Coordinates of C-alpha atoms in Angstrom, one line a residue:
M1 CA 0.0 0.0 0.0
A2 CA 1.6 3.3 -1.1
S3 CA 1.7 6.2 1.2
L4 CA -0.1 9.5 0.4
P5 CA 1.7 12.9 0.3
A6 CA 1.6 14.7 3.7
N7 CA -1.1 17.3 4.3
R8 CA -1.0 20.1 6.9
P9 CA -3.7 19.5 9.4
T10 CA -5.1 21.3 12.4
A11 CA -6.4 19.8 15.6
S12 CA -9.0 20.2 18.4
V13 CA -9.2 19.3 22.1
Y14 CA -12.3 17.6 23.4
V15 CA -13.1 17.8 27.1
A16 CA -15.2 14.9 28.4
E17 CA -18.6 16.0 29.7
P18 CA -21.9 14.3 30.4
V19 CA -23.5 12.9 27.2
R20 CA -26.4 14.9 26.0
R21 CA -29.3 13.7 23.8
R22 CA -28.6 14.6 20.2
S23 CA -31.1 15.1 17.3
A24 CA -30.5 13.8 13.8
F25 CA -28.8 16.3 11.6
P26 CA -29.2 16.4 7.8
L27 CA -27.0 14.0 6.0
A28 CA -25.2 16.8 4.2
L29 CA -23.5 17.8 7.5
A30 CA -21.8 14.4 7.5
I31 CA -20.6 14.7 11.1
T32 CA -23.5 13.2 13.0
S33 CA -23.0 10.0 14.9
C34 CA -24.4 6.9 13.1
S35 CA -26.4 6.1 16.2
A36 CA -28.3 9.4 16.0
L37 CA -29.8 8.7 12.6
A38 CA -33.0 7.0 11.7
F39 CA -31.4 4.7 9.1
G40 CA -28.2 2.8 8.7
R41 CA -28.0 0.5 11.7
V42 CA -27.6 -3.1 10.4
S43 CA -27.2 -6.5 11.9
V44 CA -23.7 -7.6 12.8
G45 CA -22.1 -10.8 11.7
Y46 CA -19.1 -12.2 13.5
R47 CA -16.4 -14.7 12.6
A48 CA -13.5 -16.0 14.7
S49 CA -10.7 -17.0 12.4
H50 CA -7.0 -16.8 12.0
I51 CA -4.3 -15.8 9.5
R52 CA -1.2 -17.8 8.9
V53 CA 2.1 -15.9 9.0
R54 CA 5.5 -17.7 8.6
G55 CA 3.8 -21.0 9.4
K56 CA 2.3 -19.7 12.6
K57 CA -1.4 -18.9 13.3
A58 CA -2.5 -15.5 14.5
P59 CA -6.1 -15.3 15.8
V60 CA -8.3 -12.6 14.2
S61 CA -11.9 -11.6 14.7
F62 CA -14.1 -10.1 12.0
W63 CA -17.3 -8.0 12.4
Y64 CA -19.3 -7.0 9.4
P65 CA -22.7 -6.0 8.1
A66 CA -24.7 -9.2 7.8
T67 CA -28.0 -10.8 6.9
P68 CA -29.7 -11.7 10.2
G69 CA -29.6 -15.4 11.0
R70 CA -29.3 -17.3 14.2
V71 CA -28.4 -15.2 17.3
S72 CA -25.8 -17.0 19.4
K73 CA -27.3 -18.3 22.6
E74 CA -23.9 -18.4 24.1
L75 CA -21.6 -15.5 24.9
P76 CA -20.0 -15.1 21.5
Y77 CA -16.4 -14.1 22.3
R78 CA -13.8 -16.7 23.5
H79 CA -11.1 -14.6 25.3
F80 CA -8.1 -16.4 26.7
I81 CA -5.8 -14.6 29.2
S82 CA -2.3 -16.2 29.5
V83 CA -0.5 -15.5 32.8
A84 CA 2.5 -17.0 31.2
K85 CA 2.5 -14.5 28.4
I86 CA 2.1 -11.6 30.8
V87 CA 5.2 -12.7 32.7
E88 CA 7.1 -13.3 29.5
V89 CA 6.3 -9.8 28.1
L90 CA 7.0 -7.9 31.3
Q91 CA 9.8 -10.0 32.8
G92 CA 11.3 -11.8 29.9
T93 CA 10.8 -15.2 31.7
E94 CA 9.1 -18.0 29.9
L95 CA 6.7 -20.1 31.9
P96 CA 4.4 -23.1 31.1
G97 CA 1.1 -22.1 29.4
I98 CA -0.9 -21.0 32.4
G99 CA -4.1 -19.1 31.7
W100 CA -7.9 -19.1 31.7
E101 CA -10.6 -18.7 29.0
F102 CA -13.4 -16.2 29.4
R103 CA -16.6 -15.9 27.4
L104 CA -17.3 -12.2 26.8
R105 CA -20.8 -10.7 26.3
A106 CA -21.7 -8.8 23.1
G107 CA -23.1 -5.4 23.4
K108 CA -25.8 -6.1 20.8
P109 CA -27.2 -9.1 19.0
I110 CA -24.4 -10.9 17.1
Y111 CA -24.9 -13.4 14.3
P112 CA -22.0 -15.9 14.2
E113 CA -21.0 -17.0 10.7
A114 CA -23.8 -15.0 9.2
Q115 CA -23.6 -14.1 5.5
P116 CA -22.2 -10.6 4.7
I117 CA -24.6 -8.3 3.0
P118 CA -23.3 -7.7 -0.5
V119 CA -22.0 -4.1 -0.9
E120 CA -24.3 -3.3 -3.7
R121 CA -27.3 -4.0 -1.4
Q122 CA -26.1 -2.3 1.7
E123 CA -28.3 0.5 3.1
T124 CA -25.9 1.3 5.9
E125 CA -25.0 4.7 7.3
L126 CA -21.6 4.5 5.5
Q127 CA -23.1 3.7 2.1
E128 CA -25.8 6.3 2.5
R129 CA -23.1 8.9 3.1
R130 CA -21.1 7.7 0.1
L131 CA -24.1 7.9 -2.2
A132 CA -24.8 11.4 -1.0
E133 CA -21.3 12.3 -2.1
G134 CA -22.0 10.8 -5.5
L135 CA -19.6 7.9 -4.9
P136 CA -20.3 4.2 -5.4
R137 CA -21.1 1.7 -2.7
E138 CA -17.7 0.2 -1.8
S139 CA -16.4 -2.0 1.0
C140 CA -14.5 -0.1 3.7
A141 CA -12.6 -1.8 6.5
I142 CA -11.3 -0.7 9.9
I143 CA -8.4 -2.6 11.6
F144 CA -8.2 -2.5 15.4
A145 CA -4.6 -2.8 16.7
H146 CA -4.3 -3.6 20.4
G147 CA -1.4 -2.6 22.7
Y148 CA 1.1 -4.5 24.7
L149 CA -0.7 -7.2 26.8
G150 CA -3.9 -6.3 25.0
S151 CA -6.1 -8.5 22.8
R152 CA -8.3 -8.3 19.8
F153 CA -11.3 -7.9 22.1
D154 CA -10.0 -4.8 23.9
M155 CA -12.4 -2.5 22.0
L156 CA -15.0 -5.0 21.0
H157 CA -17.7 -2.4 21.7
L158 CA -16.2 -0.1 19.1
C159 CA -15.8 -3.0 16.6
E160 CA -19.5 -3.8 17.0
E161 CA -20.6 -0.2 16.5
L162 CA -18.5 0.3 13.4
A163 CA -19.8 -2.9 11.9
Q164 CA -23.4 -1.6 12.4
C165 CA -22.4 1.6 10.6
G166 CA -21.3 -0.4 7.6
F167 CA -17.6 -1.2 8.0
V168 CA -15.9 -4.5 7.9
V169 CA -13.8 -4.6 11.1
A170 CA -10.8 -6.9 11.7
A171 CA -9.0 -7.3 15.0
P172 CA -5.9 -9.6 15.1
D173 CA -3.9 -10.8 18.1
F174 CA -0.3 -9.7 17.8
A175 CA 2.6 -11.4 19.4
E176 CA 2.4 -9.1 22.5
S177 CA -1.2 -10.2 23.1
L178 CA -2.0 -11.6 26.5
S179 CA -3.8 -14.4 24.8
G180 CA -0.4 -16.0 24.3
K181 CA -1.5 -17.5 20.9
V182 CA 1.3 -15.8 18.8
P183 CA 5.0 -16.6 19.4
L184 CA 6.6 -13.4 20.8
R185 CA 9.8 -13.5 18.9
E186 CA 8.8 -15.1 15.6
V187 CA 6.0 -13.0 14.1
T188 CA 6.0 -9.2 14.0
R189 CA 3.1 -6.7 13.9
Q190 CA 4.1 -5.8 10.4
D191 CA 3.9 -9.4 9.3
I192 CA 0.4 -9.8 10.7
M193 CA -0.8 -6.4 9.3
E194 CA 0.4 -7.1 5.8
E195 CA -1.3 -10.5 5.7
L196 CA -4.5 -9.1 7.2
L197 CA -4.8 -6.4 4.6
T198 CA -4.5 -9.0 1.9
R199 CA -7.1 -11.2 3.5
L200 CA -9.6 -8.3 3.8
Q201 CA -9.1 -7.4 0.1
K202 CA -9.7 -11.0 -1.0
E203 CA -12.5 -12.1 1.4
F204 CA -14.5 -8.8 1.7
A205 CA -13.4 -7.0 -1.5
V206 CA -12.2 -4.1 0.6
K207 CA -11.4 -0.9 -1.3
H208 CA -10.6 1.6 1.5
F209 CA -9.0 1.1 4.9
G210 CA -8.9 2.8 8.3
I211 CA -7.1 1.8 11.4
V212 CA -7.7 2.3 15.2
G213 CA -5.0 1.5 17.7
H214 CA -4.8 1.6 21.5
S215 CA -1.5 2.2 23.4
A216 CA 1.3 0.5 21.4
G217 CA -1.5 0.0 18.8
G218 CA -1.7 3.8 18.6
G219 CA 1.9 3.6 17.3
T220 CA 0.8 1.0 14.7
A221 CA -2.1 3.2 13.7
S222 CA 0.0 6.3 13.2
L223 CA 3.1 4.7 11.5
F224 CA 2.0 1.7 9.5
P225 CA 2.3 2.5 5.7
G226 CA -1.0 3.5 4.1
P227 CA -3.1 4.8 2.6
F228 CA -5.8 4.6 5.3
Q229 CA -8.2 7.0 3.6
C230 CA -10.9 6.2 6.2
G231 CA -8.7 7.6 8.9
R232 CA -6.1 6.7 11.5
V233 CA -7.2 6.8 15.2
A234 CA -4.4 6.6 17.9
I235 CA -5.8 6.1 21.4
A236 CA -3.6 6.5 24.4
G237 CA -0.5 6.2 22.3
L238 CA 1.2 7.9 19.4
A239 CA 4.5 7.2 17.6
P240 CA 7.1 10.0 17.9
Q241 CA 7.7 11.9 14.7
T242 CA 4.2 11.1 13.3
V243 CA 3.7 12.7 10.0
P244 CA 0.0 12.6 9.0
T245 CA -0.5 11.3 5.5
D246 CA -4.2 10.4 6.1
P247 CA -6.9 11.8 8.4
L248 CA -5.7 11.5 11.9
L249 CA -7.5 11.4 15.3
V250 CA -5.4 11.4 18.4
V251 CA -7.1 10.6 21.8
A252 CA -5.3 11.2 25.2
S253 CA -6.2 11.6 28.8
E254 CA -4.8 13.6 31.6
G255 CA -5.3 10.6 33.9
D256 CA -3.2 8.1 31.8
G257 CA -0.4 6.8 34.0
V258 CA 1.1 4.6 31.3
V259 CA 1.4 6.9 28.3
A260 CA 1.5 10.3 30.1
L261 CA 0.0 13.3 28.3
P262 CA 3.4 15.0 27.8
R263 CA 4.5 12.0 25.7
I264 CA 1.5 12.4 23.5
T265 CA 1.9 16.2 23.1
A266 CA 5.6 15.7 22.3
A267 CA 4.7 13.3 19.6
L268 CA 2.1 15.4 18.0
P269 CA 3.2 17.0 14.7
K270 CA 4.2 20.6 15.3
N271 CA 1.7 21.9 12.8
I272 CA -1.3 20.5 14.8
E273 CA -2.8 23.3 16.8
L274 CA -4.8 22.4 20.0
Q275 CA -8.2 24.1 20.1
D276 CA -11.2 24.1 22.4
M277 CA -14.0 21.5 22.4
D278 CA -16.6 23.8 20.7
Q279 CA -14.4 23.8 17.6
F280 CA -14.3 20.1 17.3
D281 CA -15.2 19.1 13.7
A282 CA -15.0 15.5 12.4
A283 CA -14.3 16.9 8.9
R284 CA -10.9 18.3 9.9
P285 CA -8.0 16.3 8.5
A286 CA -6.5 15.8 12.0
I287 CA -8.0 16.1 15.5
A288 CA -6.5 15.7 19.0
I289 CA -9.0 14.8 21.7
L290 CA -8.1 15.3 25.4
L291 CA -10.2 13.7 28.1
R292 CA -9.6 15.6 31.3
E293 CA -11.2 16.2 34.7
N294 CA -14.7 17.6 34.5
G295 CA -16.4 16.7 37.7
T296 CA -15.0 13.2 37.6
R297 CA -11.5 11.7 37.5
P298 CA -10.1 11.5 34.0
P299 CA -9.8 8.1 32.4
C300 CA -6.7 5.9 33.0
H301 CA -4.9 4.0 30.3
I302 CA -7.3 1.1 30.2
S303 CA -10.5 3.1 30.7
F304 CA -10.7 3.2 26.9
L305 CA -11.1 -0.6 26.6
S306 CA -14.4 -2.3 26.6
E307 CA -16.1 -3.0 29.9
E308 CA -16.3 -6.7 29.1
S309 CA -12.6 -7.2 28.4
N310 CA -11.8 -5.2 31.6
K311 CA -14.1 -7.3 33.6
A312 CA -12.2 -10.4 32.5
M313 CA -8.9 -8.8 33.6
I314 CA -10.4 -7.8 37.0
S315 CA -11.7 -11.4 37.5
L316 CA -8.3 -13.0 36.9
L317 CA -5.7 -10.4 37.8
T318 CA -7.1 -8.8 41.0
P319 CA -5.8 -11.6 43.3
L320 CA -2.3 -11.2 41.7
L321 CA -2.1 -7.5 42.2
P322 CA -0.4 -7.6 45.6
V323 CA 2.2 -10.0 44.2
A324 CA 2.9 -7.8 41.3
R325 CA 3.3 -4.8 43.6
A326 CA 5.7 -6.7 45.8
L327 CA 7.8 -7.8 42.8
K328 CA 7.6 -4.2 41.4
V329 CA 6.0 -5.6 38.2
P330 CA 4.4 -2.8 36.1
V331 CA 0.6 -3.1 36.4
L332 CA -0.2 -0.7 33.5
D333 CA -2.9 1.3 35.3
F334 CA -4.8 -1.8 36.3
D335 CA -4.8 -0.7 39.9
V336 CA -6.2 2.7 39.0
Y337 CA -9.0 1.1 36.9
L338 CA -10.1 -1.0 39.8
E339 CA -11.1 2.3 41.5
L340 CA -12.5 4.0 38.4
Q341 CA -14.2 1.2 36.5
D342 CA -15.3 3.8 34.0
S343 CA -15.2 2.0 30.7
S344 CA -18.9 2.5 30.0
R345 CA -18.8 6.2 30.8
V346 CA -15.8 6.8 28.6
A347 CA -17.4 4.8 25.7
K348 CA -20.5 7.0 25.8
V349 CA -18.3 10.1 25.3
L350 CA -15.7 8.7 23.0
L351 CA -17.2 6.1 20.6
P352 CA -19.6 8.5 18.8
K353 CA -16.6 10.8 18.1
I354 CA -14.6 7.9 16.6
E355 CA -17.6 6.8 14.5
D356 CA -18.2 10.4 13.2
F357 CA -14.5 10.7 12.2
L358 CA -14.3 7.4 10.4
C359 CA -17.7 7.6 8.7
F360 CA -17.0 11.2 7.5
H361 CA -13.6 10.4 5.9
A362 CA -14.7 6.9 4.6
S363 CA -17.7 8.6 2.9
K364 CA -15.2 10.7 0.8
A365 CA -12.7 8.0 0.0
K366 CA -12.2 7.5 -3.8

């Protein structure tokens, strides 16, 4: 995928505040959240699969607009947390495969293995916007890239929402995933990303891409070669010397104890100007959103993750927290999140902004 020439963007700062009821704006404004419109919310299909890289399997999950079928009676997401992988990543010590599997709840009805809706028949929010711009219906995909000791389910709530809007969404496990499924020293993020892009083009006939990353995944989202015409979203992590060649959304919090705010601001391109919340505009080529104290404590590093994936971590890792502290093992804001448990509140503020940004730029991709 060839890179695009650099543009010269501006940016905005968004201060978290209570969610207010929003009315549906005309389509021509092209910045309204998908969930605020009367049309465009479709059923979500889900497939758990894998890609093969250098003879190794990397798990990947796909969400996509689907024809309704049989709703899963079980919790649809099989999430494995490997204690051995956590120790290996943080301490460099290899242990036997110790871990537990959790079944995570979907935020909406999910249709496992359902047939994708052909693009030419999609009446999704995304395709409505493209038609309004005089552009053809085309398949657009968003890749979610997790951080160190994250997983493909870290932002499953966002993956579901984007699929309802009309995107194909793919989330792989990288070698640093706490699932422990990918060998740490044998398969790189770049290997997996390249194979996944090819898979999306073949299986879903994807024409345009976007990418969302959290923590170290924010570095992947900001640096991996494009084009990502639907946009790049870097949450709680941004690679130094980022040069925006695609639409860029950066998300940071004053309460992040892992990737502190000064690291984010230092990595922002110098031609990005921070502005107030009331000047936020999803149509800008680059935006920087800052979540800060506004009557409640600001989010920590893992407040951005889905409530379901955080619940699994709480269930397994809380008893181990005293041991980690005694051994001075980094806990990556896990202890702070135990006090906040604010994933749901953060999602209500943040997810509509991400949807707006990606839908707007995907609707103009040619």
